[in-house]
Amino acid sequence: MGKSNLDLVSECDNFPYYEDDRNAYTENLNNYHAFKVSGYNCTLGYILNEVVEKFPWSDNCWTIDSAARTVTLVTPPDANPAVRSKLVAEDIAKAVKQDKFEILKGWRNEKYPVYGPGGEFLLEMERAASPLFGIVSYGAHLTGYVHDVTGLKIWVPRRAKNKQTYPSLLDNTVAGGMCTGERPFECIVREAMEEASLPESVVRAATVSRGCVTYSHVRDARAGGETGLIQPEVEYVYDLQLDPGVIPKPGDNEVEEFKLLSIPEVQQALARGEFKPNCANIMIDFFVRHGLLTPENEPDFLQIVARLHRRLEYPTASHCAR
Amino acid sequence: MGKSNLDLVSECDNFPYYEDDRNAYTENLNNYHAFKVSGYNCTLGYILNEVVEKFPWSDNCWTIDSAARTVTLVTPPDANPAVRSKLVAEDIAKAVKQDKFEILKGWRNEKYPVYGPGGEFLLEMERAASPLFGIVSYGAHLTGYVHDVTGLKIWVPRRAKNKQTYPSLLDNTVAGGMCTGERPFECIVREAMEEASLPESVVRAATVSRGCVTYSHVRDARAGGETGLIQPEVEYVYDLQLDPGVIPKPGDNEVEEFKLLSIPEVQQALARGEFKPNCANIMIDFFVRHGLLTPENEPDFLQIVARLHRRLEYPTASHCAR
């Protein structure tokens, strides 16, 4: 049998929906504290209660309200992103020193941004710590495909055996997380060179923006580190039709190999659970956009399309360059 | 200035979201009764309280619970769709006879289906009555476009002056509601001939399924009839690239004329509010899918993409032919 497309989408977008079961939704939220920043009336992420208990919060800048279940970074009204980021970084460094969290062993030395209402940049934090705070993270994924006489084929990489997260699983042609200040298209250009050795000129000329996939993921053992952490994500989606002569090659040690797979081969690998969960979502979105999954051949079409585009319950970024 | 793309999407998808304001969401729901069918533990639509008061509910088949705010069609456990549909049709006929609702003057003589959990077909009702019950309706929209030396252009029809709903507004190349038993692709083939005189062979050969747009609309005066009625809708989305020599022509009295508009012309007409609200959504989805709206040029990109794909809080159909 294998996994259905809805099974795959549901594995990635696995944080409960209010409308499915109002009581279960509220009960589940009781396992978390809302992450807030003083001066902003919004929830920026959800922190697992066990993380709240273990994290070395400094008394001088955090207020924890156990009744309201909130953790608030309290700073003077004139605090700027640099001030907030420094306070958060100091406590994350303490947590690393005290060896508090498994997930912090996957230190990336990359900074992920946190946005408030209207897309205002509030602070940044080490990427590895972002699931502890449950903040929205941003990435960009590109599907490189070829149209030849035998039909449509997709360039699919296999992740390296020694990757910290999801080792040996299948991935999208090019994919990467966006650090503070990076824009989605530039992220794709950079990652296409780093991960797939695709020439910048090819990528800039022929890559087309196709929307985004959004979901709210609760991490399980496959992600490595603590489980139950919430990871809401935005993945900007791009297509790149490649000439049959252009062959992606691993450019760093993150990818083991690239294979050009037919659509049935990709579908079988999906059903066997061989793709990294969020990459399965991007692939299914590709199938929907290219007319391969249709209302007439996919019984769960409506559920799938809606859950590929979850409206996140947090403020999100604007990456607009205007 | 004109309307932004997010303004347009928000005008169509204007039923509140729980996560934006939990109290306001719940308060708003107090204006409605949930429409239910005995034997099924789900809400099939929301009926405005004023409609509940005015509608001529027959005592023998309806239970109204004012405390729980539910209206339930009560039938024997062995009732089938034909039995349920007949009971509903009889009371709708009474409402027409007693001239209870403005909206029923737009009688269509078309039947819209209602689905329960797992996409089970429960009953059908006259299309014009569907907003009174707030049930999910299904349609299919096709964007016909041309690639010529001057770029991408879209075939845009203007609705006839005497259309009951949204007269004289701009529309999508081909669009239609799906009656009971009809599948999306066949709906497009039929409407393409009826509304745009596009030959069946052209439509069947080159039309590509591209996903769907979903939203929950609260009707205002422009829709005609009672306001405040909820209309959750699924619109299956198709693209059709046409040869420059193929010219759509009005095939019935629903369309006044077709014009081939450039992308800036379409964008200006959108900003002026000249498109029928849900057709603006389909056009914006087209722009996202074709790389015309990107994260770098649209400040509200993430909100827009999520709200074009609302997860409806009701059971929905499967139009799968397998």
PDB file of N, CA and C in Angstrom, chain B residues 145-214:
ATOM      1  N   TYR B 145      -4.980  32.027 -21.794  1.00  0.00           N
ATOM      2  CA  TYR B 145      -3.951  33.051 -22.004  1.00  0.00           C
ATOM      3  C   TYR B 145      -3.191  32.783 -23.290  1.00  0.00           C
ATOM      4  N   VAL B 146      -2.519  33.836 -23.738  1.00  0.00           N
ATOM      5  CA  VAL B 146      -1.779  33.805 -24.997  1.00  0.00           C
ATOM      6  C   VAL B 146      -0.367  34.306 -24.712  1.00  0.00           C
ATOM      7  N   HIS B 147       0.612  33.621 -25.264  1.00  0.00           N
ATOM      8  CA  HIS B 147       2.006  34.094 -25.219  1.00  0.00           C
ATOM      9  C   HIS B 147       2.348  34.604 -26.602  1.00  0.00           C
ATOM     10  N   ASP B 148       2.494  35.908 -26.777  1.00  0.00           N
ATOM     11  CA  ASP B 148       2.949  36.368 -28.089  1.00  0.00           C
ATOM     12  C   ASP B 148       4.220  37.204 -27.912  1.00  0.00           C
ATOM     13  N   VAL B 149       4.653  37.835 -28.990  1.00  0.00           N
ATOM     14  CA  VAL B 149       5.930  38.553 -28.916  1.00  0.00           C
ATOM     15  C   VAL B 149       5.914  39.673 -27.875  1.00  0.00           C
ATOM     16  N   THR B 150       4.718  40.179 -27.557  1.00  0.00           N
ATOM     17  CA  THR B 150       4.637  41.272 -26.584  1.00  0.00           C
ATOM     18  C   THR B 150       4.495  40.751 -25.153  1.00  0.00           C
ATOM     19  N   GLY B 151       4.458  39.422 -24.973  1.00  0.00           N
ATOM     20  CA  GLY B 151       4.375  38.862 -23.616  1.00  0.00           C
ATOM     21  C   GLY B 151       3.101  38.087 -23.379  1.00  0.00           C
ATOM     22  N   LEU B 152       2.788  37.938 -22.105  1.00  0.00           N
ATOM     23  CA  LEU B 152       1.636  37.142 -21.681  1.00  0.00           C
ATOM     24  C   LEU B 152       0.385  38.017 -21.683  1.00  0.00           C
ATOM     25  N   LYS B 153      -0.710  37.493 -22.260  1.00  0.00           N
ATOM     26  CA  LYS B 153      -1.984  38.215 -22.233  1.00  0.00           C
ATOM     27  C   LYS B 153      -3.100  37.253 -21.830  1.00  0.00           C
ATOM     28  N   ILE B 154      -4.125  37.813 -21.207  1.00  0.00           N
ATOM     29  CA  ILE B 154      -5.202  36.969 -20.670  1.00  0.00           C
ATOM     30  C   ILE B 154      -6.536  37.356 -21.310  1.00  0.00           C
ATOM     31  N   TRP B 155      -7.318  36.343 -21.686  1.00  0.00           N
ATOM     32  CA  TRP B 155      -8.653  36.589 -22.230  1.00  0.00           C
ATOM     33  C   TRP B 155      -9.635  36.841 -21.087  1.00  0.00           C
ATOM     34  N   VAL B 156     -10.142  38.068 -21.003  1.00  0.00           N
ATOM     35  CA  VAL B 156     -10.998  38.469 -19.883  1.00  0.00           C
ATOM     36  C   VAL B 156     -12.388  38.851 -20.392  1.00  0.00           C
ATOM     37  N   PRO B 157     -13.422  38.145 -19.940  1.00  0.00           N
ATOM     38  CA  PRO B 157     -14.788  38.506 -20.321  1.00  0.00           C
ATOM     39  C   PRO B 157     -15.401  39.518 -19.356  1.00  0.00           C
ATOM     40  N   ARG B 158     -16.343  40.277 -19.881  1.00  0.00           N
ATOM     41  CA  ARG B 158     -17.156  41.150 -19.013  1.00  0.00           C
ATOM     42  C   ARG B 158     -18.542  40.529 -18.901  1.00  0.00           C
ATOM     43  N   ARG B 159     -19.040  40.398 -17.665  1.00  0.00           N
ATOM     44  CA  ARG B 159     -20.347  39.789 -17.432  1.00  0.00           C
ATOM     45  C   ARG B 159     -21.455  40.672 -18.011  1.00  0.00           C
ATOM     46  N   ALA B 160     -22.507  40.029 -18.447  1.00  0.00           N
ATOM     47  CA  ALA B 160     -23.623  40.756 -19.045  1.00  0.00           C
ATOM     48  C   ALA B 160     -24.240  41.726 -18.038  1.00  0.00           C
ATOM     49  N   LYS B 161     -24.793  42.836 -18.576  1.00  0.00           N
ATOM     50  CA  LYS B 161     -25.402  43.880 -17.723  1.00  0.00           C
ATOM     51  C   LYS B 161     -26.596  43.348 -16.937  1.00  0.00           C
ATOM     52  N   ASN B 162     -27.265  42.348 -17.518  1.00  0.00           N
ATOM     53  CA  ASN B 162     -28.493  41.860 -16.884  1.00  0.00           C
ATOM     54  C   ASN B 162     -28.294  40.585 -16.071  1.00  0.00           C
ATOM     55  N   LYS B 163     -27.007  40.203 -15.771  1.00  0.00           N
ATOM     56  CA  LYS B 163     -26.757  39.052 -14.893  1.00  0.00           C
ATOM     57  C   LYS B 163     -27.320  39.375 -13.506  1.00  0.00           C
ATOM     58  N   GLN B 164     -27.934  38.359 -12.857  1.00  0.00           N
ATOM     59  CA  GLN B 164     -28.491  38.588 -11.512  1.00  0.00           C
ATOM     60  C   GLN B 164     -27.403  38.968 -10.525  1.00  0.00           C
ATOM     61  N   THR B 165     -26.248  38.310 -10.672  1.00  0.00           N
ATOM     62  CA  THR B 165     -25.181  38.518  -9.691  1.00  0.00           C
ATOM     63  C   THR B 165     -23.999  39.198 -10.367  1.00  0.00           C
ATOM     64  N   TYR B 166     -23.461  40.206  -9.700  1.00  0.00           N
ATOM     65  CA  TYR B 166     -22.255  40.906 -10.149  1.00  0.00           C
ATOM     66  C   TYR B 166     -22.323  41.340 -11.620  1.00  0.00           C
ATOM     67  N   PRO B 167     -23.413  42.017 -12.047  1.00  0.00           N
ATOM     68  CA  PRO B 167     -23.516  42.423 -13.458  1.00  0.00           C
ATOM     69  C   PRO B 167     -22.376  43.356 -13.859  1.00  0.00           C
ATOM     70  N   SER B 168     -21.946  43.221 -15.104  1.00  0.00           N
ATOM     71  CA  SER B 168     -20.952  44.111 -15.734  1.00  0.00           C
ATOM     72  C   SER B 168     -19.545  44.013 -15.156  1.00  0.00           C
ATOM     73  N   LEU B 169     -19.321  43.146 -14.166  1.00  0.00           N
ATOM     74  CA  LEU B 169     -17.954  43.011 -13.647  1.00  0.00           C
ATOM     75  C   LEU B 169     -17.137  42.083 -14.559  1.00  0.00           C
ATOM     76  N   LEU B 170     -15.822  42.165 -14.427  1.00  0.00           N
ATOM     77  CA  LEU B 170     -14.939  41.282 -15.189  1.00  0.00           C
ATOM     78  C   LEU B 170     -14.905  39.898 -14.535  1.00  0.00           C
ATOM     79  N   ASP B 171     -14.603  38.896 -15.354  1.00  0.00           N
ATOM     80  CA  ASP B 171     -14.725  37.499 -14.928  1.00  0.00           C
ATOM     81  C   ASP B 171     -13.493  36.734 -15.396  1.00  0.00           C
ATOM     82  N   ASN B 172     -13.431  35.444 -15.075  1.00  0.00           N
ATOM     83  CA  ASN B 172     -12.379  34.597 -15.633  1.00  0.00           C
ATOM     84  C   ASN B 172     -12.824  34.067 -16.989  1.00  0.00           C
ATOM     85  N   THR B 173     -11.842  33.688 -17.814  1.00  0.00           N
ATOM     86  CA  THR B 173     -12.134  33.292 -19.197  1.00  0.00           C
ATOM     87  C   THR B 173     -13.328  32.333 -19.251  1.00  0.00           C
ATOM     88  N   VAL B 174     -13.276  31.296 -18.438  1.00  0.00           N
ATOM     89  CA  VAL B 174     -14.368  30.331 -18.350  1.00  0.00           C
ATOM     90  C   VAL B 174     -14.575  30.026 -16.877  1.00  0.00           C
ATOM     91  N   ALA B 175     -15.814  30.018 -16.406  1.00  0.00           N
ATOM     92  CA  ALA B 175     -16.076  29.719 -14.997  1.00  0.00           C
ATOM     93  C   ALA B 175     -17.494  29.214 -14.854  1.00  0.00           C
ATOM     94  N   GLY B 176     -17.680  28.258 -13.970  1.00  0.00           N
ATOM     95  CA  GLY B 176     -19.033  27.769 -13.767  1.00  0.00           C
ATOM     96  C   GLY B 176     -19.158  26.979 -12.491  1.00  0.00           C
ATOM     97  N   GLY B 177     -20.378  26.902 -11.981  1.00  0.00           N
ATOM     98  CA  GLY B 177     -20.651  26.097 -10.796  1.00  0.00           C
ATOM     99  C   GLY B 177     -20.872  24.649 -11.197  1.00  0.00           C
ATOM    100  N   MET B 178     -20.495  23.745 -10.307  1.00  0.00           N
ATOM    101  CA  MET B 178     -20.634  22.314 -10.587  1.00  0.00           C
ATOM    102  C   MET B 178     -21.879  21.757  -9.925  1.00  0.00           C
ATOM    103  N   CYS B 179     -22.798  21.263 -10.749  1.00  0.00           N
ATOM    104  CA  CYS B 179     -24.009  20.664 -10.205  1.00  0.00           C
ATOM    105  C   CYS B 179     -23.717  19.250  -9.724  1.00  0.00           C
ATOM    106  N   THR B 180     -24.685  18.678  -9.012  1.00  0.00           N
ATOM    107  CA  THR B 180     -24.550  17.307  -8.504  1.00  0.00           C
ATOM    108  C   THR B 180     -24.110  16.375  -9.630  1.00  0.00           C
ATOM    109  N   GLY B 181     -23.071  15.592  -9.352  1.00  0.00           N
ATOM    110  CA  GLY B 181     -22.646  14.563 -10.302  1.00  0.00           C
ATOM    111  C   GLY B 181     -21.631  15.034 -11.320  1.00  0.00           C
ATOM    112  N   GLU B 182     -21.466  16.347 -11.446  1.00  0.00           N
ATOM    113  CA  GLU B 182     -20.525  16.837 -12.449  1.00  0.00           C
ATOM    114  C   GLU B 182     -19.109  16.836 -11.886  1.00  0.00           C
ATOM    115  N   ARG B 183     -18.128  16.514 -12.737  1.00  0.00           N
ATOM    116  CA  ARG B 183     -16.722  16.555 -12.309  1.00  0.00           C
ATOM    117  C   ARG B 183     -16.084  17.828 -12.853  1.00  0.00           C
ATOM    118  N   PRO B 184     -15.017  18.320 -12.175  1.00  0.00           N
ATOM    119  CA  PRO B 184     -14.466  19.638 -12.526  1.00  0.00           C
ATOM    120  C   PRO B 184     -14.032  19.769 -13.985  1.00  0.00           C
ATOM    121  N   PHE B 185     -13.303  18.792 -14.494  1.00  0.00           N
ATOM    122  CA  PHE B 185     -12.799  18.941 -15.858  1.00  0.00           C
ATOM    123  C   PHE B 185     -13.956  18.985 -16.860  1.00  0.00           C
ATOM    124  N   GLU B 186     -14.972  18.139 -16.631  1.00  0.00           N
ATOM    125  CA  GLU B 186     -16.124  18.134 -17.538  1.00  0.00           C
ATOM    126  C   GLU B 186     -16.900  19.445 -17.428  1.00  0.00           C
ATOM    127  N   CYS B 187     -16.917  20.032 -16.248  1.00  0.00           N
ATOM    128  CA  CYS B 187     -17.570  21.334 -16.060  1.00  0.00           C
ATOM    129  C   CYS B 187     -16.879  22.385 -16.926  1.00  0.00           C
ATOM    130  N   ILE B 188     -15.538  22.350 -16.927  1.00  0.00           N
ATOM    131  CA  ILE B 188     -14.772  23.312 -17.722  1.00  0.00           C
ATOM    132  C   ILE B 188     -15.029  23.113 -19.221  1.00  0.00           C
ATOM    133  N   VAL B 189     -15.049  21.873 -19.656  1.00  0.00           N
ATOM    134  CA  VAL B 189     -15.283  21.593 -21.083  1.00  0.00           C
ATOM    135  C   VAL B 189     -16.657  22.133 -21.493  1.00  0.00           C
ATOM    136  N   ARG B 190     -17.673  21.875 -20.655  1.00  0.00           N
ATOM    137  CA  ARG B 190     -19.037  22.324 -20.958  1.00  0.00           C
ATOM    138  C   ARG B 190     -19.122  23.852 -20.968  1.00  0.00           C
ATOM    139  N   GLU B 191     -18.591  24.479 -19.928  1.00  0.00           N
ATOM    140  CA  GLU B 191     -18.691  25.936 -19.821  1.00  0.00           C
ATOM    141  C   GLU B 191     -17.851  26.635 -20.896  1.00  0.00           C
ATOM    142  N   ALA B 192     -16.715  26.034 -21.261  1.00  0.00           N
ATOM    143  CA  ALA B 192     -15.862  26.652 -22.283  1.00  0.00           C
ATOM    144  C   ALA B 192     -16.627  26.766 -23.601  1.00  0.00           C
ATOM    145  N   MET B 193     -17.428  25.764 -23.890  1.00  0.00           N
ATOM    146  CA  MET B 193     -18.258  25.813 -25.097  1.00  0.00           C
ATOM    147  C   MET B 193     -19.408  26.795 -24.914  1.00  0.00           C
ATOM    148  N   GLU B 194     -20.137  26.678 -23.781  1.00  0.00           N
ATOM    149  CA  GLU B 194     -21.336  27.495 -23.573  1.00  0.00           C
ATOM    150  C   GLU B 194     -21.015  28.986 -23.475  1.00  0.00           C
ATOM    151  N   GLU B 195     -19.976  29.316 -22.686  1.00  0.00           N
ATOM    152  CA  GLU B 195     -19.721  30.727 -22.373  1.00  0.00           C
ATOM    153  C   GLU B 195     -18.735  31.392 -23.318  1.00  0.00           C
ATOM    154  N   ALA B 196     -17.800  30.593 -23.869  1.00  0.00           N
ATOM    155  CA  ALA B 196     -16.703  31.214 -24.620  1.00  0.00           C
ATOM    156  C   ALA B 196     -16.564  30.653 -26.031  1.00  0.00           C
ATOM    157  N   SER B 197     -17.444  29.725 -26.406  1.00  0.00           N
ATOM    158  CA  SER B 197     -17.423  29.103 -27.747  1.00  0.00           C
ATOM    159  C   SER B 197     -16.065  28.484 -28.064  1.00  0.00           C
ATOM    160  N   LEU B 198     -15.366  27.994 -27.026  1.00  0.00           N
ATOM    161  CA  LEU B 198     -14.075  27.341 -27.272  1.00  0.00           C
ATOM    162  C   LEU B 198     -14.335  25.884 -27.657  1.00  0.00           C
ATOM    163  N   PRO B 199     -13.739  25.439 -28.767  1.00  0.00           N
ATOM    164  CA  PRO B 199     -14.022  24.079 -29.249  1.00  0.00           C
ATOM    165  C   PRO B 199     -13.584  23.023 -28.233  1.00  0.00           C
ATOM    166  N   GLU B 200     -14.415  22.018 -28.055  1.00  0.00           N
ATOM    167  CA  GLU B 200     -14.150  20.955 -27.087  1.00  0.00           C
ATOM    168  C   GLU B 200     -12.781  20.320 -27.315  1.00  0.00           C
ATOM    169  N   SER B 201     -12.407  20.140 -28.590  1.00  0.00           N
ATOM    170  CA  SER B 201     -11.139  19.459 -28.877  1.00  0.00           C
ATOM    171  C   SER B 201      -9.953  20.275 -28.356  1.00  0.00           C
ATOM    172  N   VAL B 202     -10.012  21.597 -28.523  1.00  0.00           N
ATOM    173  CA  VAL B 202      -8.942  22.477 -28.027  1.00  0.00           C
ATOM    174  C   VAL B 202      -8.862  22.396 -26.508  1.00  0.00           C
ATOM    175  N   VAL B 203     -10.025  22.474 -25.866  1.00  0.00           N
ATOM    176  CA  VAL B 203     -10.065  22.497 -24.401  1.00  0.00           C
ATOM    177  C   VAL B 203      -9.562  21.175 -23.832  1.00  0.00           C
ATOM    178  N   ARG B 204     -10.046  20.058 -24.387  1.00  0.00           N
ATOM    179  CA  ARG B 204      -9.621  18.744 -23.872  1.00  0.00           C
ATOM    180  C   ARG B 204      -8.124  18.521 -24.068  1.00  0.00           C
ATOM    181  N   ALA B 205      -7.585  18.996 -25.175  1.00  0.00           N
ATOM    182  CA  ALA B 205      -6.191  18.692 -25.496  1.00  0.00           C
ATOM    183  C   ALA B 205      -5.209  19.500 -24.646  1.00  0.00           C
ATOM    184  N   ALA B 206      -5.541  20.754 -24.342  1.00  0.00           N
ATOM    185  CA  ALA B 206      -4.503  21.640 -23.808  1.00  0.00           C
ATOM    186  C   ALA B 206      -4.777  22.184 -22.406  1.00  0.00           C
ATOM    187  N   THR B 207      -5.944  21.896 -21.829  1.00  0.00           N
ATOM    188  CA  THR B 207      -6.241  22.411 -20.490  1.00  0.00           C
ATOM    189  C   THR B 207      -5.457  21.630 -19.440  1.00  0.00           C
ATOM    190  N   VAL B 208      -4.841  22.353 -18.502  1.00  0.00           N
ATOM    191  CA  VAL B 208      -4.053  21.704 -17.448  1.00  0.00           C
ATOM    192  C   VAL B 208      -4.629  22.065 -16.080  1.00  0.00           C
ATOM    193  N   SER B 209      -4.848  21.045 -15.249  1.00  0.00           N
ATOM    194  CA  SER B 209      -5.302  21.243 -13.866  1.00  0.00           C
ATOM    195  C   SER B 209      -4.163  21.862 -13.057  1.00  0.00           C
ATOM    196  N   ARG B 210      -4.473  22.902 -12.271  1.00  0.00           N
ATOM    197  CA  ARG B 210      -3.421  23.625 -11.557  1.00  0.00           C
ATOM    198  C   ARG B 210      -3.684  23.764 -10.063  1.00  0.00           C
ATOM    199  N   GLY B 211      -4.652  23.028  -9.544  1.00  0.00           N
ATOM    200  CA  GLY B 211      -4.918  23.123  -8.108  1.00  0.00           C
ATOM    201  C   GLY B 211      -6.315  23.629  -7.831  1.00  0.00           C
ATOM    202  N   CYS B 212      -6.488  24.342  -6.750  1.00  0.00           N
ATOM    203  CA  CYS B 212      -7.787  24.926  -6.437  1.00  0.00           C
ATOM    204  C   CYS B 212      -7.594  26.132  -5.535  1.00  0.00           C
ATOM    205  N   VAL B 213      -8.608  26.975  -5.552  1.00  0.00           N
ATOM    206  CA  VAL B 213      -8.662  28.140  -4.668  1.00  0.00           C
ATOM    207  C   VAL B 213      -9.875  27.931  -3.764  1.00  0.00           C
ATOM    208  N   THR B 214      -9.713  28.150  -2.467  1.00  0.00           N
ATOM    209  CA  THR B 214     -10.818  27.961  -1.526  1.00  0.00           C
ATOM    210  C   THR B 214     -10.913  29.179  -0.614  1.00  0.00           C
TER     211      THR B 214
END
